[in-house]
Amino acid sequence: MTTFRFQALRETFNRKPIKFTEPTKHSEAFGINVFSENSMRQYLTKEAYNGVMSAMTKGTKIDRKIADQVASAMKEWAMSKGVSHYTHWFQPLTGGTAEKHDAFFEPTSGGNAIERFGGNELVQQEPDASSFPNGGIRNTFEARGYTAWDPTSPAFVYGTTLCIPTIFVAYTGEALDNKTPLLRALQAIDKHATAVAKYFDRNVNKVNASLGWEQEYFLIDKALATSRPDLIMTGRTLLGHSSAKGQQLDDHYFGSIPQRALNFMRELEYESMKLGIPVKTRHNEVAPNQFELAPIYEEANLAVDHNSLLMDVMGKIASKHNFKLLLHEKPFAGINGSGKHNNWSLSTNTGVNLLGPGKTPMRNLEFLTFFINTIKAIHEYEELMRAGIASASNDHRLGANEAPPAIISVFIGEQLTNVLKELEGVTNGKLSPQEKTDLKLNVVGKIPEILLDNTDRNRTSPFAFTGNKFEYRAVGSMANCANPMTILNTIVAKQLKDFKIEVDKLIANKELKKDEAIFNVLREYIKSSKNILFEGNGYGQEWEDEAARRGLSNNKTTPVALRAKVSKKTIDLYDEMEVMSKVEIEARHEIELDEYSLRIQIEGRVLGDISMNHVIPAAVNYQNVLIKNVTGLKDVFGSEFESIAKEQLELIKSISEHISGITIKVKLMIDERKKANVMEDVEAKSITYCEKVRPYFEEIRYHCDKLELMVDDNLWPLAKYREMLFTR
Ligand code: ADP
Ligand code: MG
């Protein structure tokens, strides 16, 4: 009898690579499946075009007549591409994307039919989406949810479906998705960053947050992945002995990309191009079979949509190339997991990156203003920043000596550290003309346009300044970027609002000049937020100790980290910035805790299942082989057999010990699960899952991995690490 694993290995071995040749140049494919400004200009009347553009840039409402025109043009455009269906495309609180396709087709009298798509269908839909998580919102309010068109993110064609990006809200107005709070946060940062940018340039009337994500992932042969119920059900391996060769030789990182993976990437990139996702960079990552892909940064809402869409496209194209795509943060123990860096900056309608230094002292003072306010915001809300990246899967990564620790800190590099030191010494109140000249020419004026520390990246920092942007490095690889982006933009918006109030007060009360007032407030901020700055090694125990002395939080697990999302401070923040109401915040908290418990519950079940139904039977089979061997030896050697069969006897005993270890621990784990499952309180339940159920995973795994080393390779049913990680 061959095991499923051997069939899978044979299938993998015999794979013919799926070739892909780009039908056209990337530049010709770019955006062809997007109802972009260009297609709108072509398909819309001038009136309708102006209506959509003004909704996109100024947030004005689109009236019914124009919506009808836009819908009809969209339909025409989509049908020219062979499209038959449309869908409102949204991002429910599951973290993924959702779509429900409706045909354009509509029967008319006399047995005929037409293709119809009107303003009503474009603007609003009521999907029967009662099974999406809502944290009790819809039950409490007895209201259904509806989706509403987000004209700031263009419609696109995916397959044979026209996808219209939408928000998803309850009839009572509460957000039920990831996009709605993000859009509100982006409005807040626009408003407050614009007000501050006006100190430096009156022509600024809009500030956009930009996001450039970097997506890490693994590709595993589909057949091998299928032999692993844990990979299929949980996205990670719950057991598996480490491979003799892992990443220790560093021979994968930036190495030549394996042909099969390259074919996948080429097709993925071409598809992304057509969808207007400006992918630019690809390379091997640190772990074997791990890769990364990054686009050119875009306006944050669009970038979030593009990342969500890309994760979906990736899975489909991977499958076509006979790969299983793994976006889990820690699919394999003992080698690096995956993350998703979120590069973030702020840019004005006048073309200035507020987080990049410039040529003049005034421009650099503006840069410092936004730079220091961001640091201050992170200091003020570090615990919320940590909460924003919390998930059962990301818990494996944060603080695991390969990813940033669970402690949030900011890395700014040596040059800017020195600039902040100088600014800290600025005189209180009015500045003498000499002091002003000094500051402007020798401190602010000396910040080079290109910061050298740019290259000196501290990879252990969760939030690092990298020359003209901050890089939020602790985001999970399978996370929806909307969540961390909502938090970051909201806290910086709030900080900029407070900053402007303080500066204006100093100008009014003390009759300080504008730049004096700005220097004064920034000096105080540098002093009060210094504790968040850290340039050292974030992996060491020393930093944990130092961070504790500094009073920084170190929330290692999701249920605990999530508390910051419902603190009074957060509720006040979201209320003031008009990002989320208390009801919305509490509903989300409940959903996230519930999701945590469910994920651990599923992992517990799958682990119990694999260890009892796959591992133990294989071990018993092998043990029987050994027993037969020993009995044979006894027949041959008589009383001498015990010394001759010593090793086999040890092995038989040892197998029994591990079998009993698994059996006992699986039972104990199930008992703990039962206790957790009857708990009413969602937080208590998640904490029980975290503290009582989860610790058994490692213990059970220990016995299974030991058995993997003992049992005849021919009998082992699950694809091994060395096979999943090194087959090409
Ligand atoms: P890496 O971090 O891998 O060395 P880069 O720092 O060059 O690579 O870029 C990583 C990502 O940061 C890319 O998606 C890029 O588009 C994005 N990025 C570059 N400049 C900005 C910016 N001003 N704002 C936001 N993202 C940016
Ligand atoms: Mg980076």
PDB file of C-alpha atoms in Angstrom, residues 515-716:
ATOM      1  CA  ASP A 515       7.677  79.228  13.253  1.00  0.00           C
ATOM      2  CA  GLU A 516       8.613  80.036  16.865  1.00  0.00           C
ATOM      3  CA  ALA A 517       5.356  78.535  18.035  1.00  0.00           C
ATOM      4  CA  ILE A 518       5.945  75.427  15.927  1.00  0.00           C
ATOM      5  CA  PHE A 519       9.476  75.001  17.298  1.00  0.00           C
ATOM      6  CA  ASN A 520       8.161  75.380  20.826  1.00  0.00           C
ATOM      7  CA  VAL A 521       5.452  72.768  20.488  1.00  0.00           C
ATOM      8  CA  LEU A 522       7.730  70.348  18.651  1.00  0.00           C
ATOM      9  CA  ARG A 523      10.347  70.679  21.385  1.00  0.00           C
ATOM     10  CA  GLU A 524       7.789  69.639  23.992  1.00  0.00           C
ATOM     11  CA  TYR A 525       6.679  66.723  21.833  1.00  0.00           C
ATOM     12  CA  ILE A 526      10.225  65.480  21.446  1.00  0.00           C
ATOM     13  CA  LYS A 527      10.597  65.465  25.209  1.00  0.00           C
ATOM     14  CA  SER A 528       7.296  63.803  25.941  1.00  0.00           C
ATOM     15  CA  SER A 529       7.480  61.089  23.292  1.00  0.00           C
ATOM     16  CA  LYS A 530      11.151  60.163  23.564  1.00  0.00           C
ATOM     17  CA  ASN A 531      10.277  56.868  25.224  1.00  0.00           C
ATOM     18  CA  ILE A 532       8.926  55.415  22.031  1.00  0.00           C
ATOM     19  CA  LEU A 533      12.191  55.884  20.133  1.00  0.00           C
ATOM     20  CA  PHE A 534      14.416  52.845  20.010  1.00  0.00           C
ATOM     21  CA  GLU A 535      17.351  52.205  17.717  1.00  0.00           C
ATOM     22  CA  GLY A 536      18.691  48.996  19.213  1.00  0.00           C
ATOM     23  CA  ASN A 537      18.024  45.312  18.750  1.00  0.00           C
ATOM     24  CA  GLY A 538      14.316  44.652  19.251  1.00  0.00           C
ATOM     25  CA  TYR A 539      14.790  40.897  19.566  1.00  0.00           C
ATOM     26  CA  GLY A 540      16.730  40.814  22.832  1.00  0.00           C
ATOM     27  CA  GLN A 541      15.508  40.339  26.381  1.00  0.00           C
ATOM     28  CA  GLU A 542      17.296  43.615  27.214  1.00  0.00           C
ATOM     29  CA  TRP A 543      14.762  45.507  25.133  1.00  0.00           C
ATOM     30  CA  GLU A 544      11.840  43.806  26.852  1.00  0.00           C
ATOM     31  CA  ASP A 545      13.286  44.886  30.199  1.00  0.00           C
ATOM     32  CA  GLU A 546      14.071  48.386  28.998  1.00  0.00           C
ATOM     33  CA  ALA A 547      10.621  48.783  27.434  1.00  0.00           C
ATOM     34  CA  ALA A 548       9.010  47.735  30.705  1.00  0.00           C
ATOM     35  CA  ARG A 549      11.052  50.402  32.525  1.00  0.00           C
ATOM     36  CA  ARG A 550       9.872  52.935  29.955  1.00  0.00           C
ATOM     37  CA  GLY A 551       6.270  51.939  30.579  1.00  0.00           C
ATOM     38  CA  LEU A 552       5.671  50.648  27.066  1.00  0.00           C
ATOM     39  CA  SER A 553       3.132  47.885  26.696  1.00  0.00           C
ATOM     40  CA  ASN A 554       4.172  44.352  25.772  1.00  0.00           C
ATOM     41  CA  ASN A 555       0.953  42.525  25.003  1.00  0.00           C
ATOM     42  CA  LYS A 556       2.009  39.154  23.724  1.00  0.00           C
ATOM     43  CA  THR A 557      -1.295  37.558  22.917  1.00  0.00           C
ATOM     44  CA  THR A 558      -4.300  38.661  20.913  1.00  0.00           C
ATOM     45  CA  PRO A 559      -7.043  38.562  23.574  1.00  0.00           C
ATOM     46  CA  VAL A 560      -4.972  40.817  25.825  1.00  0.00           C
ATOM     47  CA  ALA A 561      -3.750  43.079  23.016  1.00  0.00           C
ATOM     48  CA  LEU A 562      -7.283  43.647  21.747  1.00  0.00           C
ATOM     49  CA  ARG A 563      -8.334  45.326  24.988  1.00  0.00           C
ATOM     50  CA  ALA A 564      -6.775  48.555  23.779  1.00  0.00           C
ATOM     51  CA  LYS A 565      -9.383  48.641  21.028  1.00  0.00           C
ATOM     52  CA  VAL A 566     -12.200  49.153  23.527  1.00  0.00           C
ATOM     53  CA  SER A 567     -10.483  51.357  26.103  1.00  0.00           C
ATOM     54  CA  LYS A 568     -12.088  54.671  26.972  1.00  0.00           C
ATOM     55  CA  LYS A 569      -9.151  56.406  25.332  1.00  0.00           C
ATOM     56  CA  THR A 570      -9.834  54.639  22.025  1.00  0.00           C
ATOM     57  CA  ILE A 571     -13.576  55.197  22.193  1.00  0.00           C
ATOM     58  CA  ASP A 572     -12.976  58.924  22.768  1.00  0.00           C
ATOM     59  CA  LEU A 573     -10.432  59.030  19.955  1.00  0.00           C
ATOM     60  CA  TYR A 574     -12.723  57.407  17.391  1.00  0.00           C
ATOM     61  CA  ASP A 575     -15.620  59.535  18.527  1.00  0.00           C
ATOM     62  CA  GLU A 576     -13.660  62.770  18.199  1.00  0.00           C
ATOM     63  CA  MET A 577     -12.249  61.799  14.796  1.00  0.00           C
ATOM     64  CA  GLU A 578     -15.666  60.500  13.679  1.00  0.00           C
ATOM     65  CA  VAL A 579     -14.208  57.153  12.679  1.00  0.00           C
ATOM     66  CA  MET A 580     -16.292  54.738  14.742  1.00  0.00           C
ATOM     67  CA  SER A 581     -19.031  54.841  17.341  1.00  0.00           C
ATOM     68  CA  LYS A 582     -18.918  52.935  20.604  1.00  0.00           C
ATOM     69  CA  VAL A 583     -21.377  50.390  19.207  1.00  0.00           C
ATOM     70  CA  GLU A 584     -19.165  49.760  16.183  1.00  0.00           C
ATOM     71  CA  ILE A 585     -16.031  49.489  18.310  1.00  0.00           C
ATOM     72  CA  GLU A 586     -17.558  47.014  20.724  1.00  0.00           C
ATOM     73  CA  ALA A 587     -19.054  44.933  17.939  1.00  0.00           C
ATOM     74  CA  ARG A 588     -15.663  44.649  16.264  1.00  0.00           C
ATOM     75  CA  HIS A 589     -13.991  43.713  19.520  1.00  0.00           C
ATOM     76  CA  GLU A 590     -16.458  40.905  19.987  1.00  0.00           C
ATOM     77  CA  ILE A 591     -15.939  39.698  16.422  1.00  0.00           C
ATOM     78  CA  GLU A 592     -12.172  39.662  16.775  1.00  0.00           C
ATOM     79  CA  LEU A 593     -12.256  37.785  20.070  1.00  0.00           C
ATOM     80  CA  ASP A 594     -14.704  35.312  18.640  1.00  0.00           C
ATOM     81  CA  GLU A 595     -12.559  34.801  15.567  1.00  0.00           C
ATOM     82  CA  TYR A 596      -9.570  34.185  17.815  1.00  0.00           C
ATOM     83  CA  SER A 597     -11.389  31.477  19.777  1.00  0.00           C
ATOM     84  CA  LEU A 598     -12.673  29.860  16.602  1.00  0.00           C
ATOM     85  CA  ARG A 599      -9.238  29.713  15.033  1.00  0.00           C
ATOM     86  CA  ILE A 600      -7.689  28.102  18.091  1.00  0.00           C
ATOM     87  CA  GLN A 601     -10.650  25.759  18.338  1.00  0.00           C
ATOM     88  CA  ILE A 602     -10.190  24.641  14.730  1.00  0.00           C
ATOM     89  CA  GLU A 603      -6.458  24.178  15.217  1.00  0.00           C
ATOM     90  CA  GLY A 604      -7.119  22.113  18.329  1.00  0.00           C
ATOM     91  CA  ARG A 605      -9.585  19.898  16.513  1.00  0.00           C
ATOM     92  CA  VAL A 606      -7.344  19.395  13.493  1.00  0.00           C
ATOM     93  CA  LEU A 607      -4.335  18.623  15.670  1.00  0.00           C
ATOM     94  CA  GLY A 608      -6.319  16.093  17.686  1.00  0.00           C
ATOM     95  CA  ASP A 609      -7.514  14.549  14.481  1.00  0.00           C
ATOM     96  CA  ILE A 610      -4.136  14.291  12.763  1.00  0.00           C
ATOM     97  CA  SER A 611      -2.301  13.013  15.775  1.00  0.00           C
ATOM     98  CA  MET A 612      -4.895  10.351  16.571  1.00  0.00           C
ATOM     99  CA  ASN A 613      -5.839   9.342  13.035  1.00  0.00           C
ATOM    100  CA  HIS A 614      -2.642   9.827  11.085  1.00  0.00           C
ATOM    101  CA  VAL A 615       0.320   9.798  13.412  1.00  0.00           C
ATOM    102  CA  ILE A 616      -0.658   7.087  15.893  1.00  0.00           C
ATOM    103  CA  PRO A 617      -1.770   4.568  13.237  1.00  0.00           C
ATOM    104  CA  ALA A 618       1.518   5.056  11.371  1.00  0.00           C
ATOM    105  CA  ALA A 619       3.426   4.607  14.625  1.00  0.00           C
ATOM    106  CA  VAL A 620       1.476   1.456  15.481  1.00  0.00           C
ATOM    107  CA  ASN A 621       2.128   0.027  12.029  1.00  0.00           C
ATOM    108  CA  TYR A 622       5.825   0.533  12.407  1.00  0.00           C
ATOM    109  CA  GLN A 623       5.784  -0.779  15.931  1.00  0.00           C
ATOM    110  CA  ASN A 624       4.178  -3.966  14.626  1.00  0.00           C
ATOM    111  CA  VAL A 625       6.991  -4.337  12.119  1.00  0.00           C
ATOM    112  CA  LEU A 626       9.486  -4.048  14.951  1.00  0.00           C
ATOM    113  CA  ILE A 627       7.599  -6.531  17.094  1.00  0.00           C
ATOM    114  CA  LYS A 628       7.598  -9.024  14.284  1.00  0.00           C
ATOM    115  CA  ASN A 629      11.316  -8.505  13.882  1.00  0.00           C
ATOM    116  CA  VAL A 630      11.965  -9.026  17.591  1.00  0.00           C
ATOM    117  CA  THR A 631       9.813 -12.157  17.726  1.00  0.00           C
ATOM    118  CA  GLY A 632      11.778 -13.480  14.750  1.00  0.00           C
ATOM    119  CA  LEU A 633      15.059 -12.745  16.450  1.00  0.00           C
ATOM    120  CA  LYS A 634      13.874 -14.596  19.520  1.00  0.00           C
ATOM    121  CA  ASP A 635      13.071 -17.637  17.385  1.00  0.00           C
ATOM    122  CA  VAL A 636      16.505 -17.539  15.830  1.00  0.00           C
ATOM    123  CA  PHE A 637      18.672 -16.632  18.819  1.00  0.00           C
ATOM    124  CA  GLY A 638      16.710 -17.966  21.774  1.00  0.00           C
ATOM    125  CA  SER A 639      17.871 -16.598  25.132  1.00  0.00           C
ATOM    126  CA  GLU A 640      20.539 -14.442  23.470  1.00  0.00           C
ATOM    127  CA  PHE A 641      17.901 -12.382  21.684  1.00  0.00           C
ATOM    128  CA  GLU A 642      17.555  -9.697  24.360  1.00  0.00           C
ATOM    129  CA  SER A 643      20.999  -8.297  23.841  1.00  0.00           C
ATOM    130  CA  ILE A 644      20.713  -8.627  20.073  1.00  0.00           C
ATOM    131  CA  ALA A 645      17.306  -6.918  19.848  1.00  0.00           C
ATOM    132  CA  LYS A 646      18.115  -4.276  22.474  1.00  0.00           C
ATOM    133  CA  GLU A 647      17.672  -1.245  20.172  1.00  0.00           C
ATOM    134  CA  GLN A 648      14.456  -2.565  18.664  1.00  0.00           C
ATOM    135  CA  LEU A 649      13.030  -3.185  22.122  1.00  0.00           C
ATOM    136  CA  GLU A 650      13.924   0.370  23.189  1.00  0.00           C
ATOM    137  CA  LEU A 651      12.289   1.717  20.070  1.00  0.00           C
ATOM    138  CA  ILE A 652       9.118  -0.291  20.650  1.00  0.00           C
ATOM    139  CA  LYS A 653       8.922   1.086  24.184  1.00  0.00           C
ATOM    140  CA  SER A 654       9.674   4.596  23.097  1.00  0.00           C
ATOM    141  CA  ILE A 655       6.958   4.496  20.438  1.00  0.00           C
ATOM    142  CA  SER A 656       4.494   3.363  23.072  1.00  0.00           C
ATOM    143  CA  GLU A 657       5.492   6.229  25.339  1.00  0.00           C
ATOM    144  CA  HIS A 658       4.927   8.802  22.633  1.00  0.00           C
ATOM    145  CA  ILE A 659       1.641   7.221  21.633  1.00  0.00           C
ATOM    146  CA  SER A 660       0.472   7.419  25.186  1.00  0.00           C
ATOM    147  CA  GLY A 661       1.795  10.995  25.481  1.00  0.00           C
ATOM    148  CA  ILE A 662      -0.323  12.016  22.491  1.00  0.00           C
ATOM    149  CA  THR A 663      -3.412  10.190  23.700  1.00  0.00           C
ATOM    150  CA  ILE A 664      -3.280  11.670  27.187  1.00  0.00           C
ATOM    151  CA  LYS A 665      -2.637  15.203  26.003  1.00  0.00           C
ATOM    152  CA  VAL A 666      -5.244  15.176  23.288  1.00  0.00           C
ATOM    153  CA  LYS A 667      -7.763  14.153  25.900  1.00  0.00           C
ATOM    154  CA  LEU A 668      -6.674  16.903  28.281  1.00  0.00           C
ATOM    155  CA  MET A 669      -6.867  19.425  25.444  1.00  0.00           C
ATOM    156  CA  ILE A 670     -10.381  18.318  24.581  1.00  0.00           C
ATOM    157  CA  ASP A 671     -11.404  18.725  28.219  1.00  0.00           C
ATOM    158  CA  GLU A 672     -10.126  22.304  28.190  1.00  0.00           C
ATOM    159  CA  ARG A 673     -11.935  22.992  24.935  1.00  0.00           C
ATOM    160  CA  LYS A 674     -15.156  21.768  26.448  1.00  0.00           C
ATOM    161  CA  LYS A 675     -14.739  24.160  29.356  1.00  0.00           C
ATOM    162  CA  ALA A 676     -14.029  27.047  27.001  1.00  0.00           C
ATOM    163  CA  ASN A 677     -16.949  26.258  24.726  1.00  0.00           C
ATOM    164  CA  VAL A 678     -19.586  26.719  27.404  1.00  0.00           C
ATOM    165  CA  MET A 679     -18.290  30.138  28.406  1.00  0.00           C
ATOM    166  CA  GLU A 680     -20.708  32.946  27.662  1.00  0.00           C
ATOM    167  CA  ASP A 681     -18.264  35.818  27.942  1.00  0.00           C
ATOM    168  CA  VAL A 682     -16.362  36.158  24.657  1.00  0.00           C
ATOM    169  CA  GLU A 683     -13.243  37.574  26.252  1.00  0.00           C
ATOM    170  CA  ALA A 684     -13.043  34.960  28.994  1.00  0.00           C
ATOM    171  CA  LYS A 685     -13.527  32.315  26.343  1.00  0.00           C
ATOM    172  CA  SER A 686     -10.744  33.649  24.144  1.00  0.00           C
ATOM    173  CA  ILE A 687      -8.406  33.850  27.123  1.00  0.00           C
ATOM    174  CA  THR A 688      -9.200  30.259  28.035  1.00  0.00           C
ATOM    175  CA  TYR A 689      -8.457  29.199  24.477  1.00  0.00           C
ATOM    176  CA  CYS A 690      -5.228  31.155  24.590  1.00  0.00           C
ATOM    177  CA  GLU A 691      -3.986  30.099  27.994  1.00  0.00           C
ATOM    178  CA  LYS A 692      -5.494  26.662  28.535  1.00  0.00           C
ATOM    179  CA  VAL A 693      -6.054  25.060  25.135  1.00  0.00           C
ATOM    180  CA  ARG A 694      -3.218  26.454  23.032  1.00  0.00           C
ATOM    181  CA  PRO A 695      -0.332  25.310  25.294  1.00  0.00           C
ATOM    182  CA  TYR A 696      -1.238  21.684  24.497  1.00  0.00           C
ATOM    183  CA  PHE A 697      -0.406  22.249  20.834  1.00  0.00           C
ATOM    184  CA  GLU A 698       3.327  22.296  21.485  1.00  0.00           C
ATOM    185  CA  GLU A 699       3.156  19.313  23.816  1.00  0.00           C
ATOM    186  CA  ILE A 700       1.229  17.158  21.374  1.00  0.00           C
ATOM    187  CA  ARG A 701       3.434  18.267  18.541  1.00  0.00           C
ATOM    188  CA  TYR A 702       6.539  17.266  20.486  1.00  0.00           C
ATOM    189  CA  HIS A 703       5.463  13.621  20.604  1.00  0.00           C
ATOM    190  CA  CYS A 704       4.347  13.599  16.968  1.00  0.00           C
ATOM    191  CA  ASP A 705       7.625  15.083  15.757  1.00  0.00           C
ATOM    192  CA  LYS A 706       9.591  12.528  17.761  1.00  0.00           C
ATOM    193  CA  LEU A 707       7.583   9.749  16.141  1.00  0.00           C
ATOM    194  CA  GLU A 708       8.244  11.233  12.716  1.00  0.00           C
ATOM    195  CA  LEU A 709      11.944  10.645  13.374  1.00  0.00           C
ATOM    196  CA  MET A 710      11.407   7.031  14.429  1.00  0.00           C
ATOM    197  CA  VAL A 711       8.808   5.687  12.051  1.00  0.00           C
ATOM    198  CA  ASP A 712       9.765   4.125   8.712  1.00  0.00           C
ATOM    199  CA  ASP A 713       9.646   6.862   6.075  1.00  0.00           C
ATOM    200  CA  ASN A 714       7.569   4.552   3.864  1.00  0.00           C
ATOM    201  CA  LEU A 715       4.781   4.478   6.413  1.00  0.00           C
ATOM    202  CA  TRP A 716       4.621   8.188   7.250  1.00  0.00           C
TER     203      TRP A 716
END
